[in-house]
Backbone as JSON Lines, residues from 0, in Angstrom:
{"i":0,"aa":"M","n":[122.24,46.68,-77.74],"ca":[120.87,46.34,-77.43],"c":[120.87,45.35,-76.26]}
{"i":1,"aa":"S","n":[120.02,45.63,-75.3],"ca":[119.94,44.75,-74.14],"c":[119.16,43.48,-74.49]}
{"i":2,"aa":"I","n":[119.3,42.49,-73.62],"ca":[118.57,41.23,-73.81],"c":[117.06,41.49,-73.78]}
{"i":3,"aa":"Q","n":[116.64,42.36,-72.87],"ca":[115.21,42.69,-72.76],"c":[114.71,43.35,-74.04]}
{"i":4,"aa":"E","n":[115.47,44.27,-74.6],"ca":[115.07,44.94,-75.85],"c":[115.0,43.94,-77.0]}
{"i":5,"aa":"R","n":[115.95,43.02,-77.06],"ca":[115.95,42.01,-78.11],"c":[114.73,41.11,-77.98]}
{"i":6,"aa":"R","n":[114.39,40.71,-76.76],"ca":[113.21,39.87,-76.54],"c":[111.93,40.6,-76.93]}
{"i":7,"aa":"E","n":[111.85,41.86,-76.59],"ca":[110.67,42.65,-76.96],"c":[110.56,42.78,-78.47]}
{"i":8,"aa":"R","n":[111.68,42.99,-79.14],"ca":[111.69,43.09,-80.6],"c":[111.26,41.75,-81.23]}
{"i":9,"aa":"E","n":[111.78,40.65,-80.71],"ca":[111.42,39.32,-81.22],"c":[109.94,39.02,-80.98]}
{"i":10,"aa":"R","n":[109.43,39.44,-79.82],"ca":[108.01,39.23,-79.52],"c":[107.16,40.03,-80.5]}
{"i":11,"aa":"A","n":[107.53,41.26,-80.75],"ca":[106.79,42.09,-81.7],"c":[106.85,41.49,-83.1]}
{"i":12,"aa":"E","n":[107.98,40.94,-83.49],"ca":[108.12,40.3,-84.8],"c":[107.22,39.07,-84.9]}
{"i":13,"aa":"R","n":[107.13,38.28,-83.81],"ca":[106.24,37.11,-83.81],"c":[104.78,37.54,-83.94]}
{"i":14,"aa":"E","n":[104.4,38.58,-83.2],"ca":[103.02,39.08,-83.3],"c":[102.72,39.53,-84.71]}
{"i":15,"aa":"R","n":[103.65,40.24,-85.31],"ca":[103.5,40.72,-86.69],"c":[103.32,39.53,-87.65]}
{"i":16,"aa":"L","n":[104.11,38.49,-87.44],"ca":[104.03,37.28,-88.26],"c":[102.67,36.6,-88.11]}
{"i":17,"aa":"I","n":[102.17,36.52,-86.9],"ca":[100.87,35.89,-86.64],"c":[99.75,36.68,-87.3]}
{"i":18,"aa":"I","n":[99.77,37.99,-87.15],"ca":[98.74,38.85,-87.73],"c":[98.77,38.76,-89.25]}
{"i":19,"aa":"T","n":[99.96,38.79,-89.82],"ca":[100.09,38.69,-91.28],"c":[99.56,37.35,-91.78]}
{"i":20,"aa":"A","n":[99.91,36.29,-91.09],"ca":[99.43,34.95,-91.48],"c":[97.91,34.88,-91.4]}
{"i":21,"aa":"A","n":[97.33,35.47,-90.36],"ca":[95.87,35.46,-90.22],"c":[95.21,36.22,-91.36]}
{"i":22,"aa":"R","n":[95.75,37.37,-91.7],"ca":[95.21,38.16,-92.81],"c":[95.28,37.38,-94.11]}
{"i":23,"aa":"E","n":[96.42,36.78,-94.38],"ca":[96.61,36.05,-95.64],"c":[95.68,34.85,-95.72]}
{"i":24,"aa":"L","n":[95.57,34.11,-94.63],"ca":[94.7,32.95,-94.62],"c":[93.23,33.35,-94.77]}
{"i":25,"aa":"A","n":[92.83,34.41,-94.09],"ca":[91.45,34.89,-94.2],"c":[91.15,35.36,-95.62]}
{"i":26,"aa":"E","n":[92.06,36.06,-96.24],"ca":[91.83,36.52,-97.61],"c":[91.77,35.35,-98.59]}
{"i":27,"aa":"A","n":[92.56,34.33,-98.34],"ca":[92.6,33.18,-99.25],"c":[91.41,32.24,-99.05]}
{"i":28,"aa":"E","n":[91.0,32.02,-97.77],"ca":[90.02,30.98,-97.49],"c":[88.85,31.42,-96.62]}
{"i":29,"aa":"G","n":[88.85,32.65,-96.17],"ca":[87.78,33.14,-95.29],"c":[88.14,32.97,-93.82]}
{"i":30,"aa":"W","n":[87.45,33.71,-92.97],"ca":[87.76,33.7,-91.54],"c":[87.47,32.36,-90.88]}
{"i":31,"aa":"E","n":[86.57,31.58,-91.46],"ca":[86.27,30.27,-90.89],"c":[87.51,29.38,-90.91]}
{"i":32,"aa":"A","n":[88.38,29.6,-91.89],"ca":[89.59,28.78,-92.04],"c":[90.7,29.19,-91.06]}
{"i":33,"aa":"V","n":[90.56,30.33,-90.44],"ca":[91.6,30.82,-89.52],"c":[91.39,30.18,-88.16]}
{"i":34,"aa":"T","n":[92.29,29.28,-87.81],"ca":[92.26,28.64,-86.5],"c":[93.65,28.78,-85.89]}
{"i":35,"aa":"I","n":[93.71,28.65,-84.6],"ca":[95.01,28.72,-83.92],"c":[95.92,27.61,-84.43]}
{"i":36,"aa":"R","n":[95.38,26.43,-84.62],"ca":[96.18,25.31,-85.13],"c":[96.78,25.63,-86.49]}
{"i":37,"aa":"R","n":[95.96,26.13,-87.41],"ca":[96.45,26.43,-88.76],"c":[97.45,27.59,-88.73]}
{"i":38,"aa":"L","n":[97.2,28.57,-87.89],"ca":[98.15,29.69,-87.79],"c":[99.48,29.21,-87.22]}
{"i":39,"aa":"A","n":[99.41,28.34,-86.22],"ca":[100.64,27.81,-85.63],"c":[101.46,27.07,-86.69]}
{"i":40,"aa":"E","n":[100.79,26.29,-87.52],"ca":[101.49,25.59,-88.6],"c":[102.12,26.57,-89.58]}
{"i":41,"aa":"R","n":[101.37,27.61,-89.93],"ca":[101.86,28.58,-90.91],"c":[103.07,29.36,-90.42]}
{"i":42,"aa":"V","n":[103.04,29.76,-89.16],"ca":[104.13,30.59,-88.64],"c":[105.24,29.75,-88.01]}
{"i":43,"aa":"E","n":[105.01,28.44,-87.95],"ca":[105.99,27.49,-87.43],"c":[106.35,27.75,-85.97]}
{"i":44,"aa":"Y","n":[105.3,28.02,-85.19],"ca":[105.42,28.12,-83.74],"c":[104.34,27.21,-83.16]}
{"i":45,"aa":"S","n":[104.52,26.82,-81.92],"ca":[103.52,25.97,-81.28],"c":[102.28,26.79,-80.93]}
{"i":46,"aa":"Q","n":[101.17,26.09,-80.74],"ca":[99.95,26.77,-80.34],"c":[100.12,27.54,-79.03]}
{"i":47,"aa":"P","n":[100.82,26.97,-78.02],"ca":[101.03,27.74,-76.78],"c":[101.77,29.07,-77.02]}
{"i":48,"aa":"V","n":[102.67,29.09,-78.0],"ca":[103.35,30.36,-78.31],"c":[102.34,31.37,-78.83]}
{"i":49,"aa":"L","n":[101.45,30.94,-79.7],"ca":[100.42,31.86,-80.2],"c":[99.54,32.36,-79.06]}
{"i":50,"aa":"Y","n":[99.18,31.44,-78.17],"ca":[98.36,31.84,-77.02],"c":[99.11,32.75,-76.06]}
{"i":51,"aa":"S","n":[100.43,32.73,-76.09],"ca":[101.19,33.66,-75.25],"c":[101.13,35.08,-75.8]}
{"i":52,"aa":"H","n":[100.75,35.21,-77.07],"ca":[100.62,36.52,-77.71],"c":[99.17,36.99,-77.76]}
{"i":53,"aa":"F","n":[98.25,36.06,-78.01],"ca":[96.84,36.39,-78.19],"c":[95.99,35.38,-77.42]}
{"i":54,"aa":"K","n":[94.89,35.85,-76.83],"ca":[94.02,34.96,-76.06],"c":[93.31,33.93,-76.94]}
{"i":55,"aa":"G","n":[93.2,34.21,-78.21],"ca":[92.54,33.29,-79.14],"c":[92.31,33.96,-80.47]}
{"i":56,"aa":"K","n":[91.51,33.32,-81.3],"ca":[91.24,33.82,-82.64],"c":[90.6,35.2,-82.6]}
{"i":57,"aa":"D","n":[89.69,35.43,-81.67],"ca":[89.03,36.74,-81.59],"c":[90.02,37.86,-81.35]}
{"i":58,"aa":"A","n":[91.01,37.62,-80.51],"ca":[92.03,38.63,-80.24],"c":[92.9,38.88,-81.48]}
{"i":59,"aa":"I","n":[93.17,37.82,-82.22],"ca":[93.93,37.96,-83.46],"c":[93.11,38.76,-84.46]}
{"i":60,"aa":"M","n":[91.83,38.45,-84.55],"ca":[90.97,39.18,-85.48],"c":[90.89,40.66,-85.09]}
{"i":61,"aa":"A","n":[90.86,40.96,-83.81],"ca":[90.84,42.36,-83.37],"c":[92.13,43.06,-83.78]}
{"i":62,"aa":"A","n":[93.27,42.38,-83.65],"ca":[94.55,42.97,-84.06],"c":[94.57,43.2,-85.57]}
{"i":63,"aa":"V","n":[94.01,42.26,-86.32],"ca":[93.91,42.42,-87.77],"c":[93.02,43.62,-88.09]}
{"i":64,"aa":"A","n":[91.91,43.75,-87.37],"ca":[90.99,44.86,-87.61],"c":[91.67,46.2,-87.36]}
{"i":65,"aa":"V","n":[92.44,46.3,-86.29],"ca":[93.15,47.56,-86.0],"c":[94.09,47.9,-87.15]}
{"i":66,"aa":"E","n":[94.81,46.9,-87.64],"ca":[95.68,47.14,-88.79],"c":[94.87,47.58,-90.0]}
{"i":67,"aa":"G","n":[93.72,46.98,-90.18],"ca":[92.85,47.34,-91.29],"c":[92.41,48.78,-91.21]}
{"i":68,"aa":"F","n":[92.08,49.25,-90.02],"ca":[91.69,50.65,-89.86],"c":[92.85,51.59,-90.18]}
{"i":69,"aa":"A","n":[94.05,51.2,-89.82],"ca":[95.22,52.01,-90.17],"c":[95.4,52.06,-91.68]}
{"i":70,"aa":"D","n":[95.25,50.92,-92.34],"ca":[95.35,50.87,-93.8],"c":[94.25,51.71,-94.45]}
{"i":71,"aa":"L","n":[93.03,51.57,-93.95],"ca":[91.91,52.34,-94.49],"c":[92.15,53.84,-94.3]}
{"i":72,"aa":"A","n":[92.6,54.23,-93.12],"ca":[92.88,55.65,-92.87],"c":[93.89,56.2,-93.87]}
{"i":73,"aa":"A","n":[94.94,55.43,-94.13],"ca":[95.97,55.88,-95.07],"c":[95.39,56.04,-96.48]}
{"i":74,"aa":"E","n":[94.57,55.09,-96.9],"ca":[93.98,55.18,-98.24],"c":[92.98,56.33,-98.34]}
{"i":75,"aa":"L","n":[92.19,56.54,-97.3],"ca":[91.24,57.65,-97.31],"c":[91.97,58.99,-97.28]}
{"i":76,"aa":"R","n":[93.03,59.07,-96.5],"ca":[93.82,60.31,-96.42],"c":[94.42,60.64,-97.78]}
{"i":77,"aa":"A","n":[94.99,59.64,-98.45],"ca":[95.58,59.87,-99.77],"c":[94.53,60.36,-100.75]}
{"i":78,"aa":"A","n":[93.36,59.77,-100.71],"ca":[92.28,60.2,-101.61],"c":[91.83,61.61,-101.28]}
{"i":79,"aa":"R","n":[91.6,61.88,-100.01],"ca":[91.08,63.19,-99.58],"c":[92.05,64.31,-99.9]}
{"i":80,"aa":"T","n":[93.32,64.09,-99.61],"ca":[94.3,65.16,-99.8],"c":[94.65,65.39,-101.27]}
{"i":81,"aa":"A","n":[94.35,64.43,-102.13],"ca":[94.6,64.61,-103.56],"c":[93.46,65.35,-104.25]}
{"i":82,"aa":"A","n":[92.33,65.48,-103.58],"ca":[91.16,66.13,-104.19],"c":[91.38,67.63,-104.33]}
{"i":83,"aa":"T","n":[90.74,68.2,-105.33],"ca":[90.91,69.63,-105.6],"c":[89.83,70.5,-104.99]}
{"i":84,"aa":"D","n":[88.7,69.89,-104.58],"ca":[87.64,70.66,-103.94],"c":[86.86,69.76,-103.0]}
{"i":85,"aa":"P","n":[86.05,70.33,-102.11],"ca":[85.34,69.53,-101.1],"c":[84.4,68.47,-101.68]}
{"i":86,"aa":"R","n":[83.69,68.78,-102.75],"ca":[82.79,67.78,-103.33],"c":[83.59,66.61,-103.9]}
{"i":87,"aa":"Q","n":[84.69,66.93,-104.59],"ca":[85.52,65.87,-105.13],"c":[86.12,65.04,-103.99]}
{"i":88,"aa":"A","n":[86.5,65.69,-102.9],"ca":[87.07,64.98,-101.76],"c":[86.07,63.95,-101.23]}
{"i":89,"aa":"L","n":[84.81,64.35,-101.1],"ca":[83.8,63.42,-100.62],"c":[83.62,62.26,-101.6]}
{"i":90,"aa":"A","n":[83.66,62.56,-102.89],"ca":[83.5,61.52,-103.91],"c":[84.67,60.55,-103.92]}
{"i":91,"aa":"V","n":[85.9,61.06,-103.86],"ca":[87.06,60.16,-103.95],"c":[87.25,59.38,-102.65]}
{"i":92,"aa":"V","n":[86.9,59.96,-101.52],"ca":[86.96,59.22,-100.26],"c":[85.94,58.09,-100.29]}
{"i":93,"aa":"S","n":[84.76,58.36,-100.79],"ca":[83.72,57.33,-100.91],"c":[84.17,56.22,-101.85]}
{"i":94,"aa":"A","n":[84.76,56.59,-102.96],"ca":[85.25,55.59,-103.92],"c":[86.39,54.78,-103.31]}
{"i":95,"aa":"A","n":[87.28,55.43,-102.56],"ca":[88.38,54.72,-101.92],"c":[87.86,53.74,-100.87]}
{"i":96,"aa":"Y","n":[86.86,54.15,-100.13],"ca":[86.25,53.28,-99.12],"c":[85.66,52.04,-99.79]}
{"i":97,"aa":"T","n":[84.92,52.25,-100.86],"ca":[84.31,51.14,-101.6],"c":[85.37,50.21,-102.18]}
{"i":98,"aa":"A","n":[86.39,50.8,-102.76],"ca":[87.47,49.99,-103.36],"c":[88.18,49.17,-102.29]}
{"i":99,"aa":"F","n":[88.4,49.76,-101.13],"ca":[89.03,49.04,-100.02],"c":[88.18,47.82,-99.64]}
{"i":100,"aa":"A","n":[86.88,48.01,-99.5],"ca":[85.98,46.9,-99.12],"c":[85.99,45.81,-100.17]}
{"i":101,"aa":"D","n":[86.04,46.19,-101.44],"ca":[86.07,45.2,-102.52],"c":[87.4,44.46,-102.6]}
{"i":102,"aa":"R","n":[88.46,45.2,-102.48],"ca":[89.8,44.64,-102.67],"c":[90.26,43.81,-101.47]}
{"i":103,"aa":"R","n":[89.8,44.17,-100.29],"ca":[90.27,43.53,-99.07],"c":[89.08,43.04,-98.26]}
{"i":104,"aa":"S","n":[88.33,42.16,-98.86],"ca":[87.04,41.76,-98.28],"c":[87.16,41.1,-96.91]}
{"i":105,"aa":"A","n":[88.1,40.21,-96.72],"ca":[88.23,39.55,-95.42],"c":[88.67,40.55,-94.35]}
{"i":106,"aa":"L","n":[89.53,41.46,-94.72],"ca":[89.96,42.5,-93.79],"c":[88.77,43.4,-93.43]}
{"i":107,"aa":"Y","n":[88.01,43.79,-94.42],"ca":[86.82,44.61,-94.19],"c":[85.84,43.89,-93.26]}
{"i":108,"aa":"D","n":[85.68,42.58,-93.48],"ca":[84.79,41.81,-92.61],"c":[85.29,41.8,-91.16]}
{"i":109,"aa":"A","n":[86.59,41.68,-90.96],"ca":[87.13,41.71,-89.6],"c":[86.87,43.07,-88.95]}
{"i":110,"aa":"M","n":[86.96,44.12,-89.75],"ca":[86.77,45.47,-89.24],"c":[85.31,45.79,-88.92]}
{"i":111,"aa":"F","n":[84.39,45.29,-89.78],"ca":[83.02,45.78,-89.7],"c":[81.94,44.72,-89.53]}
{"i":112,"aa":"S","n":[82.21,43.47,-89.86],"ca":[81.14,42.47,-89.83],"c":[81.26,41.5,-88.67]}
{"i":113,"aa":"H","n":[82.46,41.1,-88.34],"ca":[82.65,40.15,-87.25],"c":[82.71,40.9,-85.91]}
{"i":114,"aa":"V","n":[82.28,40.22,-84.88],"ca":[82.36,40.8,-83.55],"c":[83.82,40.74,-83.09]}
{"i":115,"aa":"V","n":[84.36,41.9,-82.79],"ca":[85.73,41.99,-82.27],"c":[85.69,42.81,-80.98]}
{"i":116,"aa":"D","n":[86.6,42.49,-80.1],"ca":[86.65,43.16,-78.8],"c":[87.47,44.45,-78.92]}
{"i":117,"aa":"L","n":[86.84,45.45,-79.52],"ca":[87.46,46.77,-79.65],"c":[86.45,47.81,-79.21]}
{"i":118,"aa":"P","n":[86.9,48.84,-78.52],"ca":[85.98,49.91,-78.14],"c":[85.79,50.88,-79.31]}
{"i":119,"aa":"F","n":[84.64,50.83,-79.94],"ca":[84.33,51.75,-81.03],"c":[83.68,53.0,-80.47]}
{"i":120,"aa":"A","n":[83.89,54.12,-81.14],"ca":[83.22,55.39,-80.82],"c":[83.41,55.82,-79.36]}
{"i":121,"aa":"T","n":[84.59,55.55,-78.84],"ca":[84.92,55.99,-77.48],"c":[86.34,56.57,-77.5]}
{"i":122,"aa":"P","n":[86.69,57.37,-76.52],"ca":[88.06,57.86,-76.47],"c":[89.09,56.74,-76.32]}
{"i":123,"aa":"E","n":[88.65,55.58,-75.79],"ca":[89.57,54.46,-75.59],"c":[89.83,53.67,-76.87]}
{"i":124,"aa":"A","n":[89.14,53.97,-77.94],"ca":[89.33,53.26,-79.2],"c":[90.77,53.43,-79.67]}
{"i":125,"aa":"P","n":[91.33,52.4,-80.28],"ca":[92.7,52.53,-80.8],"c":[92.83,53.69,-81.77]}
{"i":126,"aa":"S","n":[93.99,54.28,-81.82],"ca":[94.21,55.47,-82.65],"c":[93.9,55.21,-84.12]}
{"i":127,"aa":"A","n":[94.1,53.99,-84.6],"ca":[93.81,53.69,-86.01],"c":[92.31,53.86,-86.3]}
{"i":128,"aa":"L","n":[91.45,53.51,-85.35],"ca":[90.01,53.69,-85.54],"c":[89.68,55.17,-85.61]}
{"i":129,"aa":"H","n":[90.28,55.95,-84.72],"ca":[90.07,57.4,-84.73],"c":[90.58,58.01,-86.03]}
{"i":130,"aa":"A","n":[91.7,57.5,-86.53],"ca":[92.28,58.05,-87.76],"c":[91.37,57.8,-88.95]}
{"i":131,"aa":"A","n":[90.83,56.6,-89.07],"ca":[89.93,56.3,-90.2],"c":[88.66,57.14,-90.12]}
{"i":132,"aa":"F","n":[88.09,57.24,-88.93],"ca":[86.9,58.07,-88.75],"c":[87.24,59.54,-89.03]}
{"i":133,"aa":"G","n":[88.43,59.95,-88.62],"ca":[88.87,61.33,-88.86],"c":[88.99,61.67,-90.33]}
{"i":134,"aa":"E","n":[89.39,60.71,-91.13],"ca":[89.47,60.95,-92.57],"c":[88.08,61.11,-93.18]}
{"i":135,"aa":"L","n":[87.13,60.3,-92.72],"ca":[85.75,60.49,-93.19],"c":[85.24,61.86,-92.73]}
{"i":136,"aa":"S","n":[85.52,62.23,-91.49],"ca":[85.1,63.53,-90.98],"c":[85.72,64.67,-91.77]}
{"i":137,"aa":"G","n":[86.99,64.49,-92.16],"ca":[87.65,65.52,-92.96],"c":[86.97,65.75,-94.29]}
{"i":138,"aa":"A","n":[86.43,64.69,-94.87],"ca":[85.71,64.84,-96.15],"c":[84.33,65.44,-95.94]}
{"i":139,"aa":"I","n":[83.72,65.18,-94.79],"ca":[82.38,65.69,-94.49],"c":[82.41,67.14,-93.98]}
{"i":140,"aa":"R","n":[83.47,67.51,-93.28],"ca":[83.56,68.81,-92.61],"c":[83.11,69.99,-93.48]}
{"i":141,"aa":"P","n":[83.58,70.11,-94.72],"ca":[83.17,71.27,-95.52],"c":[81.67,71.31,-95.83]}
{"i":142,"aa":"H","n":[80.99,70.2,-95.64],"ca":[79.57,70.1,-95.98],"c":[78.68,70.1,-94.73]}
{"i":143,"aa":"A","n":[79.29,70.2,-93.55],"ca":[78.54,70.03,-92.32],"c":[77.69,71.24,-91.94]}
{"i":144,"aa":"G","n":[78.1,72.42,-92.31],"ca":[77.36,73.61,-91.9],"c":[77.24,73.66,-90.39]}
{"i":145,"aa":"D","n":[76.02,73.82,-89.91],"ca":[75.77,73.89,-88.46],"c":[75.49,72.53,-87.84]}
{"i":146,"aa":"D","n":[75.5,71.48,-88.65],"ca":[75.24,70.14,-88.13],"c":[76.4,69.66,-87.28]}
{"i":147,"aa":"D","n":[76.11,68.74,-86.36],"ca":[77.14,68.12,-85.54],"c":[78.02,67.26,-86.45]}
{"i":148,"aa":"L","n":[79.3,67.61,-86.57],"ca":[80.2,66.93,-87.48],"c":[80.31,65.44,-87.18]}
{"i":149,"aa":"G","n":[80.43,65.08,-85.92],"ca":[80.55,63.68,-85.55],"c":[79.33,62.87,-85.95]}
{"i":150,"aa":"L","n":[78.15,63.4,-85.64],"ca":[76.92,62.69,-85.99],"c":[76.72,62.63,-87.5]}
{"i":151,"aa":"L","n":[77.01,63.71,-88.18],"ca":[76.87,63.72,-89.64],"c":[77.83,62.71,-90.28]}
{"i":152,"aa":"T","n":[79.04,62.63,-89.75],"ca":[80.0,61.66,-90.26],"c":[79.5,60.24,-90.01]}
{"i":153,"aa":"E","n":[78.93,59.99,-88.84],"ca":[78.37,58.67,-88.55],"c":[77.26,58.3,-89.52]}
{"i":154,"aa":"V","n":[76.39,59.27,-89.83],"ca":[75.29,59.01,-90.75],"c":[75.83,58.73,-92.16]}
{"i":155,"aa":"F","n":[76.8,59.53,-92.6],"ca":[77.38,59.3,-93.92],"c":[78.08,57.94,-93.98]}
{"i":156,"aa":"W","n":[78.88,57.65,-92.95],"ca":[79.57,56.38,-92.88],"c":[78.57,55.23,-92.89]}
{"i":157,"aa":"G","n":[77.48,55.37,-92.12],"ca":[76.45,54.35,-92.1],"c":[75.86,54.12,-93.48]}
{"i":158,"aa":"G","n":[75.61,55.19,-94.2],"ca":[75.09,55.06,-95.56],"c":[76.09,54.39,-96.48]}
{"i":159,"aa":"L","n":[77.32,54.82,-96.39],"ca":[78.38,54.26,-97.23],"c":[78.59,52.77,-96.91]}
{"i":160,"aa":"H","n":[78.69,52.46,-95.64],"ca":[78.86,51.07,-95.22],"c":[77.66,50.21,-95.64]}
{"i":161,"aa":"G","n":[76.47,50.75,-95.48],"ca":[75.28,50.01,-95.88],"c":[75.28,49.69,-97.36]}
{"i":162,"aa":"L","n":[75.61,50.67,-98.19],"ca":[75.67,50.43,-99.63],"c":[76.7,49.36,-99.97]}
{"i":163,"aa":"V","n":[77.87,49.48,-99.36],"ca":[78.94,48.51,-99.62],"c":[78.52,47.11,-99.17]}
{"i":164,"aa":"T","n":[77.98,47.01,-97.99],"ca":[77.59,45.71,-97.44],"c":[76.47,45.06,-98.25]}
{"i":165,"aa":"L","n":[75.48,45.84,-98.6],"ca":[74.37,45.29,-99.39],"c":[74.83,44.88,-100.79]}
{"i":166,"aa":"M","n":[75.73,45.64,-101.37],"ca":[76.24,45.28,-102.7],"c":[77.11,44.03,-102.6]}
{"i":167,"aa":"R","n":[78.01,43.98,-101.63],"ca":[78.88,42.82,-101.48],"c":[78.08,41.56,-101.2]}
{"i":168,"aa":"G","n":[76.98,41.69,-100.51],"ca":[76.15,40.55,-100.17],"c":[75.16,40.16,-101.26]}
{"i":169,"aa":"G","n":[75.2,40.87,-102.39],"ca":[74.3,40.56,-103.49],"c":[72.88,41.06,-103.31]}
{"i":170,"aa":"R","n":[72.66,41.91,-102.32],"ca":[71.31,42.44,-102.08],"c":[71.01,43.64,-102.98]}
{"i":171,"aa":"L","n":[72.06,44.32,-103.42],"ca":[71.92,45.42,-104.37],"c":[72.79,45.1,-105.59]}
{"i":172,"aa":"P","n":[72.27,45.35,-106.79],"ca":[73.06,45.05,-107.99],"c":[74.3,45.94,-108.08]}
{"i":173,"aa":"R","n":[75.42,45.32,-108.36],"ca":[76.69,46.03,-108.48],"c":[76.65,47.06,-109.61]}
{"i":174,"aa":"A","n":[75.88,46.78,-110.64],"ca":[75.84,47.65,-111.82],"c":[75.4,49.07,-111.48]}
{"i":175,"aa":"D","n":[74.58,49.24,-110.45],"ca":[74.09,50.57,-110.09],"c":[74.85,51.22,-108.94]}
{"i":176,"aa":"H","n":[75.95,50.62,-108.54],"ca":[76.67,51.14,-107.37],"c":[77.12,52.59,-107.56]}
{"i":177,"aa":"D","n":[77.71,52.91,-108.69],"ca":[78.2,54.28,-108.91],"c":[77.05,55.29,-108.84]}
{"i":178,"aa":"R","n":[75.9,54.93,-109.35],"ca":[74.74,55.84,-109.28],"c":[74.28,56.02,-107.84]}
{"i":179,"aa":"R","n":[74.26,54.93,-107.07],"ca":[73.88,55.04,-105.66],"c":[74.86,55.92,-104.89]}
{"i":180,"aa":"L","n":[76.14,55.7,-105.17],"ca":[77.18,56.47,-104.49],"c":[77.04,57.95,-104.83]}
{"i":181,"aa":"A","n":[76.79,58.27,-106.09],"ca":[76.61,59.67,-106.51],"c":[75.4,60.29,-105.8]}
{"i":182,"aa":"L","n":[74.34,59.52,-105.65],"ca":[73.15,60.01,-104.96],"c":[73.46,60.29,-103.48]}
{"i":183,"aa":"L","n":[74.18,59.37,-102.83],"ca":[74.55,59.6,-101.42],"c":[75.41,60.86,-101.29]}
{"i":184,"aa":"I","n":[76.38,61.01,-102.16],"ca":[77.27,62.18,-102.11],"c":[76.48,63.46,-102.35]}
{"i":185,"aa":"S","n":[75.58,63.43,-103.32],"ca":[74.8,64.65,-103.63],"c":[73.92,65.08,-102.45]}
{"i":186,"aa":"R","n":[73.49,64.13,-101.63],"ca":[72.67,64.48,-100.47],"c":[73.51,65.07,-99.33]}
{"i":187,"aa":"F","n":[74.78,64.78,-99.33],"ca":[75.65,65.29,-98.26],"c":[76.45,66.51,-98.68]}
{"i":188,"aa":"A","n":[76.78,66.62,-99.95],"ca":[77.6,67.73,-100.43],"c":[76.74,68.96,-100.56]}
{"i":189,"aa":"R","n":[77.16,70.0,-99.88],"ca":[76.42,71.27,-99.97],"c":[76.97,72.08,-101.13]}
{"i":190,"aa":"A","n":[76.08,72.75,-101.81],"ca":[76.49,73.56,-102.97],"c":[77.33,74.73,-102.52]}
């Protein structure tokens, strides 16, 4: 291994360490607690080292969000491919999405609630964003008929995200979540 390859590997390992520390701190204490100073202390590097990897907290949050989309895509794919029919696929993908938002709330917030410098809904979007959207599209595809698959997926995702966000924020009672989800699925699933 050349010196250059070793340096690149070490740089990638430091970035991985910073992103992991940010995720852990955000999950434990919320995104307000994530500061460059605290991250530098956690990873045992100076603040200038962190700034050599990321322009600031927003860039770190964007990197965390990209990882979150990759994680979400994997969970949605596992749910979708385990389903036995298209209606079940839509139901289990919806349940997996909801479970992800509940289980990984700070990560979900970085992905969907906080402003991050990522190009959404464009060809330039990171592949992880396309993968997560693709898994939702895969669950919607059998129900799309003549509708535009991309737009229909956006509408379904918007409904799913809205339900999750309103429930997490206490605007909708958690007790009725499964009924709301079933209603959303029934409106999208074609017989």
